[in-house]
XYZ file of C-alpha atoms in Angstrom:
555
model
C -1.664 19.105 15.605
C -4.811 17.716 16.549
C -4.657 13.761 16.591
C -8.195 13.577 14.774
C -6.332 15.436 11.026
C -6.522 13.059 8.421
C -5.428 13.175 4.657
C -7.239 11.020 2.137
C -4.930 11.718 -0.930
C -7.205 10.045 -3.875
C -4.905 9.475 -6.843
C -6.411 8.329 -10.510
C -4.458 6.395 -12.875
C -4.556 8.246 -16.531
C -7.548 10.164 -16.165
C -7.268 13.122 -17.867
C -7.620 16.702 -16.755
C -10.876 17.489 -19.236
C -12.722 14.177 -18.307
C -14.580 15.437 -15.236
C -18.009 17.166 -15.824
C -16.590 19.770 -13.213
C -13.979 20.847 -16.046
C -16.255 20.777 -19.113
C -16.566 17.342 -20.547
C -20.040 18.063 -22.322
C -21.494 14.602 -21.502
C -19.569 12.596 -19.280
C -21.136 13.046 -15.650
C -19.162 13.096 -12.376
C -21.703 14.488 -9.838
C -19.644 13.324 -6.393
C -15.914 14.684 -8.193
C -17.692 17.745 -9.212
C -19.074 18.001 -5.488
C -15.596 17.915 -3.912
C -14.642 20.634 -6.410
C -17.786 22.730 -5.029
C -16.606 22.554 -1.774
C -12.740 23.197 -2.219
C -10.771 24.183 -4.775
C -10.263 22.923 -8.782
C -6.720 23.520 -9.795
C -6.551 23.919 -13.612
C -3.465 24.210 -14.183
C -1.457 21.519 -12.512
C 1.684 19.472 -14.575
C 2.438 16.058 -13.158
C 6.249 16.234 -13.193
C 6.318 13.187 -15.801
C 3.734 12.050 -18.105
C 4.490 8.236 -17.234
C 3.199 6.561 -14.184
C 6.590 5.617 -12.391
C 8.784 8.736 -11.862
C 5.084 10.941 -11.541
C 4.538 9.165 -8.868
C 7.766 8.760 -7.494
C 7.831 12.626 -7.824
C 4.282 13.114 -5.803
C 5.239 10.958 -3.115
C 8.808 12.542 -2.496
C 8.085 16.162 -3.352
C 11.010 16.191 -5.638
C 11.540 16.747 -9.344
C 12.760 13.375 -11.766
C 15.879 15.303 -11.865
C 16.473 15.332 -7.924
C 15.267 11.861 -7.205
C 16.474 9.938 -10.377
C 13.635 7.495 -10.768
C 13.338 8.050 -14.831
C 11.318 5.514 -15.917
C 8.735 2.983 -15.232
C 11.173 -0.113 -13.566
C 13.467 2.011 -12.494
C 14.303 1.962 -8.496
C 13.959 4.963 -6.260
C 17.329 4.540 -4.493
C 17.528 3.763 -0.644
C 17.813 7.050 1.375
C 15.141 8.846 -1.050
C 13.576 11.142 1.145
C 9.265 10.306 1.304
C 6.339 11.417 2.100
C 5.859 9.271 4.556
C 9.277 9.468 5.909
C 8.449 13.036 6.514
C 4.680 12.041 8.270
C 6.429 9.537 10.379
C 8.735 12.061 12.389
C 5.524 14.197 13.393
C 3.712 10.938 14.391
C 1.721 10.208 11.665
C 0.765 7.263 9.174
C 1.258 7.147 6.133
C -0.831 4.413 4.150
C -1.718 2.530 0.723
C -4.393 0.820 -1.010
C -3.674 0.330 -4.361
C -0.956 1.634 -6.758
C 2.348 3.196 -6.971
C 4.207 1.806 -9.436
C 7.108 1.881 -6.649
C 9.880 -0.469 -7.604
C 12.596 -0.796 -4.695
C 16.250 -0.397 -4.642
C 16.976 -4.218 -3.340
C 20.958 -3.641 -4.467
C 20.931 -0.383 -2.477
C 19.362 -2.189 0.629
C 21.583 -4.426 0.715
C 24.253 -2.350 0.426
C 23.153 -0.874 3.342
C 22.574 -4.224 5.102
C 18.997 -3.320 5.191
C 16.371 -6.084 5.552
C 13.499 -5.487 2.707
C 11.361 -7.280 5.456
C 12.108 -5.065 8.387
C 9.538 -2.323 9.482
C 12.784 0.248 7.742
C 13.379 -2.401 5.256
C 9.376 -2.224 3.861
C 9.191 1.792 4.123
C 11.746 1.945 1.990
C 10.856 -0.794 -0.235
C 7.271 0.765 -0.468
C 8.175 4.463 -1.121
C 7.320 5.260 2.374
C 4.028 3.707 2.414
C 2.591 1.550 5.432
C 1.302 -0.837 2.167
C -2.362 -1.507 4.230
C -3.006 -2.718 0.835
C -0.811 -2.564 -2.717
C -1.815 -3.260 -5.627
C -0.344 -2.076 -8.974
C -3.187 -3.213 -11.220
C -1.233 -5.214 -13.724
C -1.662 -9.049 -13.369
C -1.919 -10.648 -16.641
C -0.998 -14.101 -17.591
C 2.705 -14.680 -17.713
C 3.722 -14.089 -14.441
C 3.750 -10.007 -14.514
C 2.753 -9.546 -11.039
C 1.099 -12.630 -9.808
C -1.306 -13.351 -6.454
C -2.135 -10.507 -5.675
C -4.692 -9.966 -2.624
C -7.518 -9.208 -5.217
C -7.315 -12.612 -6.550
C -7.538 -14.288 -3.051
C -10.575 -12.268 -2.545
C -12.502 -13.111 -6.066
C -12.069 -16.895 -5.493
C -13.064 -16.633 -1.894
C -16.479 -14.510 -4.009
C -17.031 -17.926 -5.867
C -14.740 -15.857 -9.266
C -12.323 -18.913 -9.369
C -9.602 -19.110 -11.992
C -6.072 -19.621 -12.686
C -5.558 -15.816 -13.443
C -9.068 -14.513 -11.648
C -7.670 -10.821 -12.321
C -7.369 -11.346 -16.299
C -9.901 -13.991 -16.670
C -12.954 -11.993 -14.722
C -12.328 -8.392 -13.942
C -10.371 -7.819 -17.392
C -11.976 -10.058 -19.587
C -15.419 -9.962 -21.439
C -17.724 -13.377 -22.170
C -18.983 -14.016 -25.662
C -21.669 -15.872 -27.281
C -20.667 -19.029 -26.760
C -18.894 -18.725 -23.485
C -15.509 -18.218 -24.649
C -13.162 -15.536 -23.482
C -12.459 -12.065 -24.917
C -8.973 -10.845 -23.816
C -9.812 -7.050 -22.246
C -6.692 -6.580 -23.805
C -8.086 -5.917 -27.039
C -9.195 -2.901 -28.035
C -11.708 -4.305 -30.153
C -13.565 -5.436 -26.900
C -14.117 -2.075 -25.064
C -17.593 -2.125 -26.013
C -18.670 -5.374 -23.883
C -18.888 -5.749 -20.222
C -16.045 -7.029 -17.618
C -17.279 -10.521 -16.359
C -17.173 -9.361 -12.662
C -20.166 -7.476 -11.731
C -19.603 -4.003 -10.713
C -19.255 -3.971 -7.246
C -16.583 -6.497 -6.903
C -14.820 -4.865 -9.589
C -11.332 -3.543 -8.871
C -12.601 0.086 -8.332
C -15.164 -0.951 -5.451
C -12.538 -3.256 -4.179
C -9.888 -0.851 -3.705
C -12.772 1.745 -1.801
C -13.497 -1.359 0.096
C -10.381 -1.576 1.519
C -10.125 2.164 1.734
C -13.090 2.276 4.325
C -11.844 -1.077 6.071
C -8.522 0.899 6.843
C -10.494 4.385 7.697
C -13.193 2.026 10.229
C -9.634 1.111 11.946
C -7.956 4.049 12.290
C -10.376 5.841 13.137
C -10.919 3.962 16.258
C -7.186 4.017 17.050
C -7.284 8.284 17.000
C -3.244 8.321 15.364
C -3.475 10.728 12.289
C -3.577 9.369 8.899
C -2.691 9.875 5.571
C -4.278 7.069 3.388
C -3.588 7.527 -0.193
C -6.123 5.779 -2.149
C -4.798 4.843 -5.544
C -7.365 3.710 -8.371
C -6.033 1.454 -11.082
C -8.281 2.684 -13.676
C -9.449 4.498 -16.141
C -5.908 3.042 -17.231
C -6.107 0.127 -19.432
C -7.133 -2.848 -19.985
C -10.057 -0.972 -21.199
C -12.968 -2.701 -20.329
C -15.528 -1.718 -17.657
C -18.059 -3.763 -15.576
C -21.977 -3.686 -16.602
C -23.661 -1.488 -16.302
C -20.628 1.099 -16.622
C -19.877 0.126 -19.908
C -22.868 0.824 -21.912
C -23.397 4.296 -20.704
C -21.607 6.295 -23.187
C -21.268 5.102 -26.867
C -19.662 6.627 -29.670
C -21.754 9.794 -29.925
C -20.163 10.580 -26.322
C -16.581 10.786 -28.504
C -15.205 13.690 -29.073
C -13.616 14.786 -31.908
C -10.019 14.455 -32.021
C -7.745 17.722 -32.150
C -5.361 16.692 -34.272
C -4.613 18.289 -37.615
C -3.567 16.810 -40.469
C 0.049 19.269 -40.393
C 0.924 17.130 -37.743
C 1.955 14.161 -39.621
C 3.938 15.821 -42.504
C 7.839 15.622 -42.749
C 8.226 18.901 -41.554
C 6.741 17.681 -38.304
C 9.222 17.144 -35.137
C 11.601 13.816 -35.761
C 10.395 12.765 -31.795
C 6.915 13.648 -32.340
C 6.702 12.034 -35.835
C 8.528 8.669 -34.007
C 5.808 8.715 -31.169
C 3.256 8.632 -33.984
C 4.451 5.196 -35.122
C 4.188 3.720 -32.190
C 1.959 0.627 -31.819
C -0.665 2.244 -29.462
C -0.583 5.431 -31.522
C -1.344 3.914 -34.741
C -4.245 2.252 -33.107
C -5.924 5.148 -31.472
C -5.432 7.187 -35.203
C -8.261 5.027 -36.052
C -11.462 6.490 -35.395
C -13.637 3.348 -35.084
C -10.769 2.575 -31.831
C -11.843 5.807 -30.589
C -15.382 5.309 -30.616
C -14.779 1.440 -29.437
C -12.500 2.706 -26.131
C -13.169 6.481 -25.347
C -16.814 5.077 -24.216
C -15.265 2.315 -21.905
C -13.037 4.449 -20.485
C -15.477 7.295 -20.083
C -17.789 4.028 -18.117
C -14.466 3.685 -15.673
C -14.360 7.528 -14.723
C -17.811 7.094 -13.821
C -17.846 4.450 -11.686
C -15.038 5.673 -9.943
C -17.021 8.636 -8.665
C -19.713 6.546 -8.034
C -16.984 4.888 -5.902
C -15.628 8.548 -4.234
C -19.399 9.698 -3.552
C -19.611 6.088 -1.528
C -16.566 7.056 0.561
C -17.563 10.139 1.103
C -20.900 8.849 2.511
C -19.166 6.989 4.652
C -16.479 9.759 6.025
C -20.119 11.465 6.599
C -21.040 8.864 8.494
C -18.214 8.443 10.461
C -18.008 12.229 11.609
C -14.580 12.428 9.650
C -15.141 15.257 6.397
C -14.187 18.336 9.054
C -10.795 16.830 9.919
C -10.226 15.402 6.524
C -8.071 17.362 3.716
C -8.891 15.762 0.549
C -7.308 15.566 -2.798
C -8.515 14.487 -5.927
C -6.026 13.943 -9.114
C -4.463 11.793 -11.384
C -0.633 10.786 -12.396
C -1.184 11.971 -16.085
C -3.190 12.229 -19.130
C -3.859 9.881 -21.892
C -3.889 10.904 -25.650
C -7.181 8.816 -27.176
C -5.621 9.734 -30.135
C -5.784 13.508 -29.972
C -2.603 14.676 -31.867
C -2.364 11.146 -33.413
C -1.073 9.541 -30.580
C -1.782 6.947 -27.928
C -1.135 6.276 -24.067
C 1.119 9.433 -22.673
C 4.383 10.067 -23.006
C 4.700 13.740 -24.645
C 3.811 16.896 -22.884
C 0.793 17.818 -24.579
C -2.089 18.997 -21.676
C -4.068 15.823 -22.495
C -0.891 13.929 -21.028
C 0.981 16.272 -18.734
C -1.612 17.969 -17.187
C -3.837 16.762 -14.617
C -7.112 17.356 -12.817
C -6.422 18.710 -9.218
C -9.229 19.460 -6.677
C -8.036 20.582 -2.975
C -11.079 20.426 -0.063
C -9.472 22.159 2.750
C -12.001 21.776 5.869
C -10.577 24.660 7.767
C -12.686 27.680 8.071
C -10.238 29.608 6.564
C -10.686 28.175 3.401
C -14.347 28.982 3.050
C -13.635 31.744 1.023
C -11.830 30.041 -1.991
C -14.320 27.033 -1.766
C -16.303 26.104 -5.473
C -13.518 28.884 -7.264
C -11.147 27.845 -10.043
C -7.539 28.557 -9.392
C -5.181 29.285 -12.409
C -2.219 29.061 -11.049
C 1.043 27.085 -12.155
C 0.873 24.134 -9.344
C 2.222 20.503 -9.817
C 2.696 17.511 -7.994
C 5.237 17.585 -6.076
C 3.255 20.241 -4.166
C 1.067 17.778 -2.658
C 3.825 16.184 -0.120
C 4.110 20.248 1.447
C 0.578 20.250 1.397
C 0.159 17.153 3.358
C 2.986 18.215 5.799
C 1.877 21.738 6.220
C -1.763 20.428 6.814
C -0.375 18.356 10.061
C 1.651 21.073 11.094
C 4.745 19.717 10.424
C 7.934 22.552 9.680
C 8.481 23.010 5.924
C 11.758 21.514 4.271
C 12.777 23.375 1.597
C 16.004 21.601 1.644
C 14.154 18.675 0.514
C 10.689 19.376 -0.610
C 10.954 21.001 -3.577
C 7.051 21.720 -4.168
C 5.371 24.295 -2.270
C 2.185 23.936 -0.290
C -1.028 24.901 -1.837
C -2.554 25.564 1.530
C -1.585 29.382 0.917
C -3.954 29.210 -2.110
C -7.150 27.501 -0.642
C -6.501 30.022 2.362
C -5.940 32.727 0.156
C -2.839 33.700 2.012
C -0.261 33.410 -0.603
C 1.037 36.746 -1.705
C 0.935 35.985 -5.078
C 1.838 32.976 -7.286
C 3.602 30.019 -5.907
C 6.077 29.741 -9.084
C 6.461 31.219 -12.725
C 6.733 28.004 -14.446
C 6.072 24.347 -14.262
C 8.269 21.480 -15.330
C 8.032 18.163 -16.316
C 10.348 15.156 -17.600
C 10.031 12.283 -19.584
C 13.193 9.517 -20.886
C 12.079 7.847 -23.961
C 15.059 5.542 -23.721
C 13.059 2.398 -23.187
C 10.849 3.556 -25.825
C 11.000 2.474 -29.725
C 11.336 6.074 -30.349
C 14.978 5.821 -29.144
C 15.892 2.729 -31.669
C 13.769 4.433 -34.179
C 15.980 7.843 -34.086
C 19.279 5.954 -32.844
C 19.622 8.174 -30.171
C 21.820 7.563 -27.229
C 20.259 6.402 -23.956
C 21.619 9.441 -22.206
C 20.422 11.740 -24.747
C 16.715 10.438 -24.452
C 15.700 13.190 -22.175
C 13.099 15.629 -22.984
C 12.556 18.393 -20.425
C 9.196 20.530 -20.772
C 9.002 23.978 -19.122
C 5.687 26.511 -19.273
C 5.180 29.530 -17.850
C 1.195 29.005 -18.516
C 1.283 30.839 -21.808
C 3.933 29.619 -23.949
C 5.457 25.684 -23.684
C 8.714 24.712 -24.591
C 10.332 21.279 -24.788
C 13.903 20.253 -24.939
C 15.554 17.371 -26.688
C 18.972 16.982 -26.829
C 19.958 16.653 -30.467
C 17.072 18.274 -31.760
C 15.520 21.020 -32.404
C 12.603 22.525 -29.178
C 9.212 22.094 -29.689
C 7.146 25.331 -28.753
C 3.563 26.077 -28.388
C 1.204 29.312 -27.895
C -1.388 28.016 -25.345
C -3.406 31.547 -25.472
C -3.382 31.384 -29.230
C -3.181 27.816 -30.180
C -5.071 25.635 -26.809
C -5.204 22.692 -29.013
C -1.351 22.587 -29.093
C -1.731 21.894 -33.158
C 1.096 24.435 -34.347
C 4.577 23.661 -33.192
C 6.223 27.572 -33.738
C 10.118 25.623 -32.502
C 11.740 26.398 -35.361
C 10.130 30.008 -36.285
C 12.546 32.700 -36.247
C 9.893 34.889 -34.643
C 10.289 33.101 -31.312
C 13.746 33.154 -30.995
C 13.387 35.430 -28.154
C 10.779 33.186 -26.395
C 12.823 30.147 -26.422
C 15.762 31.795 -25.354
C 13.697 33.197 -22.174
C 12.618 29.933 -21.669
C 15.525 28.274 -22.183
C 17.464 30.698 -19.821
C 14.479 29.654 -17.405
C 15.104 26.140 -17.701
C 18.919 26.529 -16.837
C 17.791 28.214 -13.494
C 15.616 25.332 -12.731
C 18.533 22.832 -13.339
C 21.022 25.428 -10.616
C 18.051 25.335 -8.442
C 18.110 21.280 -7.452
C 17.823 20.363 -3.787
C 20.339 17.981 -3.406
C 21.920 19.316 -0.486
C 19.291 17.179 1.253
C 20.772 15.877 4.408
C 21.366 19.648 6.018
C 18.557 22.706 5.556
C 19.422 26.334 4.788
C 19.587 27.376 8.459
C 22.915 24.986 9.292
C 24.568 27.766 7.447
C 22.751 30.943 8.290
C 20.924 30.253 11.755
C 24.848 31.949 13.332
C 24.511 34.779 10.867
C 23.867 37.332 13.539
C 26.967 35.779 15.685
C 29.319 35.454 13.046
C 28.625 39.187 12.343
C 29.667 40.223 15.633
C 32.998 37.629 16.291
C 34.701 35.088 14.259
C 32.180 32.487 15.257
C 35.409 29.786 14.616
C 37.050 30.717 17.733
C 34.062 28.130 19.558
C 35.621 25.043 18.002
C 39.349 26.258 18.928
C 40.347 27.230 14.635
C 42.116 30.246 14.730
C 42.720 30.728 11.115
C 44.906 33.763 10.059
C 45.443 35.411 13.614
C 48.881 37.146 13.922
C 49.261 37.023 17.697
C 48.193 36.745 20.850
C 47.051 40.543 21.281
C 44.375 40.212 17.953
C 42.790 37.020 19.747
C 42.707 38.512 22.818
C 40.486 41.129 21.065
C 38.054 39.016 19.482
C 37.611 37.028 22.270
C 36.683 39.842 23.880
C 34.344 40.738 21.339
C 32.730 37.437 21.768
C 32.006 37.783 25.229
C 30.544 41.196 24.949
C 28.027 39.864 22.191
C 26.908 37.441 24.655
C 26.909 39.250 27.910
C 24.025 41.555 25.543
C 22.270 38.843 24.095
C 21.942 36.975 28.118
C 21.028 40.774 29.408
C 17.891 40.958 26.797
């Protein structure tokens, strides 16, 4: 491994997969996102492994499915011992670093447990999902105590920004007429400007502190991973001048929805999801055309942000030893299929934008192409160890890395189908339907053409992607595809068998003494003689044993 290889892993917070000029938006421009997917490679069909910030995340940064490493919702603790990324980077010497979000809470009753200080240098790793936190910030600090003081406040007073809440009051809040406050909250306020000017925003603060960390390291010559995570587009939705005035409602698309999708006959879950707060909100056009622009003005300055940091990884001699990736934790609805925020497994939510630059020259081949393949988010974490030369743990790791496919080396696909998982159990939904908390797992499997999702005590939900992109015609309960859920069903059962939760041993503990145990009984080393009759019969496969290794020492 050469000690100048760097990651900078670029994560997005609810940007969706279709709002990068790069991947069609027809007036939303990202010149410095669509650059990176010029030089490497755009990933179109990539499936966060949830469509909620928490256990995405948690499954990015561990490489593991929500099924494997139990972190189901948003609050819920990644237990002590979780295998990370950056426990993985920190046996092959190399650091792994924040600045901004991961929605990471810690298992404080499982450190202690463990007697486990959550101050210690093993005590913070594990308390911050494996991350060296250089700078955390989860982007979330209104009034009420939330997540108070955070670092970004300290820094807007020390600006001259002073107030009791600086986050809410000036980067989240909008100024009107007469001086009084507009709560960013609103929806009704996407259409004003932030009072913080743009480049003390949150977006140029967090690439601020990107390219403070970057200036240091880079001097220091240890490896890096820093993983650069954006608060926005997520809401508050309300952008800094001159960001938010440069789309406007005409910019809107229309919403695919049909009207089919709200009838009775509808899915129960779906129909519950639709009378949720945020959803009835964002079935109103004139939200639409108030928020879609602001958040359109967020995307934008964050690649005005990226095309700054790339500057400066130009300047600093860094882009040829730098893999970078570009993506997002999931979608958001805008009220496309009469919904808001995420949550269900339509492509606006559960699919995200993926764009892998791979500096070595053996990528130069695949560099500007498209990929179709079935890839998802867990693959990063193999991709970040493979890239630093690190040995793969299948064991563990249960993405793949998506080296093979900027290299073109892979001999074909890296998997059949993609999976993701969502528990609605905190969710009105579950009160609404009086479902059980343990039965408020849905489970969504695709093998790129058809999608089917699970929910126990319902009926599936299925959809035709090559005949129905829009995702407008659920086809779960048509006898016709009886056959189609049943494959995909049958799929989804080998998924569950295939786990990795044997984590603490890999494959080869068992089969690395294959090629011994063929040629003796290889329990004759540790003294277990198990079913020997006497003293003749071990005689004879001790012999045996020696002979196998008087020809393996004569080789």
């Amino acid at each position: 491994m050469s000690p100048t290889q760097n990651v900078l892993f670029i994560m997005c917070d609810q940007l969706r997969f279709d709002y990068l000029s790069c991947a069609g938006h027809p007036t939303l421009r990202t010149p410095n996102i669509d650059a990176l997917a010029a030089q490497g490679v755009r990933f179109d069909r990539a499936y966060a492994q949830s469509p909620i910030c928490g256990p995405s995340r948690m499954s990015t940064y561990t490489g593991r499915y929500m099924r494997s490493h139990g972190s189901t919702q948003n609050g819920v603790p990644l237990r002590a011992g979780e295998p990370t990324l950056g426990d993985h980077l920190a046996e092959i010497g190399v650091r792994n670093v924040l600045v901004g979000k991961t929605h990471m809470v810690a298992d404080r009753a499982g450190l202690a447990r463990l007697g486990i200080d959550p101050a210690s240098e093993i005590g913070v790793r594990a308390a911050q999902c494996g991350f060296e936190p250089y700078e955390r910030d989860d982007g979330l600090h209104p009034d009420g105590g939330y997540d108070p003081a955070p670092a970004y406040d300290t820094y807007l007073r020390a600006q001259g920004f002073d107030a009791e809440n600086p986050w809410e009051y000036w980067a989240n809040s909008a100024e009107g007429a007469q001086g009084e406050t507009l709560n960013g909250w609103l929806l009704v306020h996407g259409d004003k400007p932030a009072r913080i000017p743009a480049e003390h925003s949150e977006t140029a603060y967090m690439t601020a502190r990107a390219i403070d960390f970057i200036e240091g390291a880079a001097a220091a010559g240890q490896p890096w991973c820093l993983h650069l995570s954006f608060i926005k587009p997520h809401w508050p939705y309300i952008a800094p001048a001159p960001y938010h005035a440069l789309y406007g409602p005409t910019d809107v698309k229309p919403a695919v929805r049909s009207d089919a999708e709200q009838t009775e006959a509808a899915h129960p879950i779906f129909r519950a999801f639709q009378q949720e707060r945020y959803a009835q909100s964002f079935a109103r056009d004139e939200v639409r055309e108030r928020v879609i622009p602001a958040y359109m003005g967020l995307i934008a300055q964050i690649d005005d942000e990226v095309g700054r940091l790339l500057r400066f990884l130009d300047d600093k001699g860094l882009r040829d030893s730098t893999l970078i990736v570009f993506t997002a934790d999931h979608g958001d609805y805008l009220g496309d299929h009469w919904l808001g925020e995420k949550q269900l497994f339509h492509d606006v939510s559960a699919k995200v934008p993926l764009i892998v630059v791979d500096p070595a020259p053996a990528a130069d081949a695949t560099r500007g192409t498209v990929n179709r393949d079935l890839v998802e988010l867990i693959d990063l974490a193999p991709t970040f160890l493979d890239w630093f030369g690190g040995a793969p743990k299948p064991h563990v790791l249960e993405g793949h890395s998506l080296l093979s496919l900027t290299r073109a080396s892979a001999p074909g696909p890296l998997r059949a189908h993609a999976v993701s998982e969502y528990d609605y159990a905190v969710d009105g939904v579950r009160r609404r339907l009086g479902t059980k908390v343990r039965d408020c797992r849905l489970v969504m499997i695709t093998d790129g053409r058809f999608k089917l999702i699970t929910a126990p005590g319902f009926r599936p939900i299925l959809f035709d992607l090559d005949t129905d992109p829009g995702e407008l015609t659920d086809l779960g309960a048509d006898p016709a595809q009886a056959e189609t859920i049943a494959r995909l069903t049958a799929a989804l059962l080998d998924w569950y068998r295939g786990a990795a939760n044997r984590i603490t041993v890999s494959d080869g503990w068992f089969s690395d003494g294959d090629a011994a145990a063929e040629a003796f009984d290889p329990l004759l080393d540790p003294g277990i003689l198990i079913g020997y009759w006497d003293e003749a019969e071990l005689e004879a496969e001790s012999t045996k044993r020696a002979a196998w290794r008087a020809a393996r020492a004569g080789r």
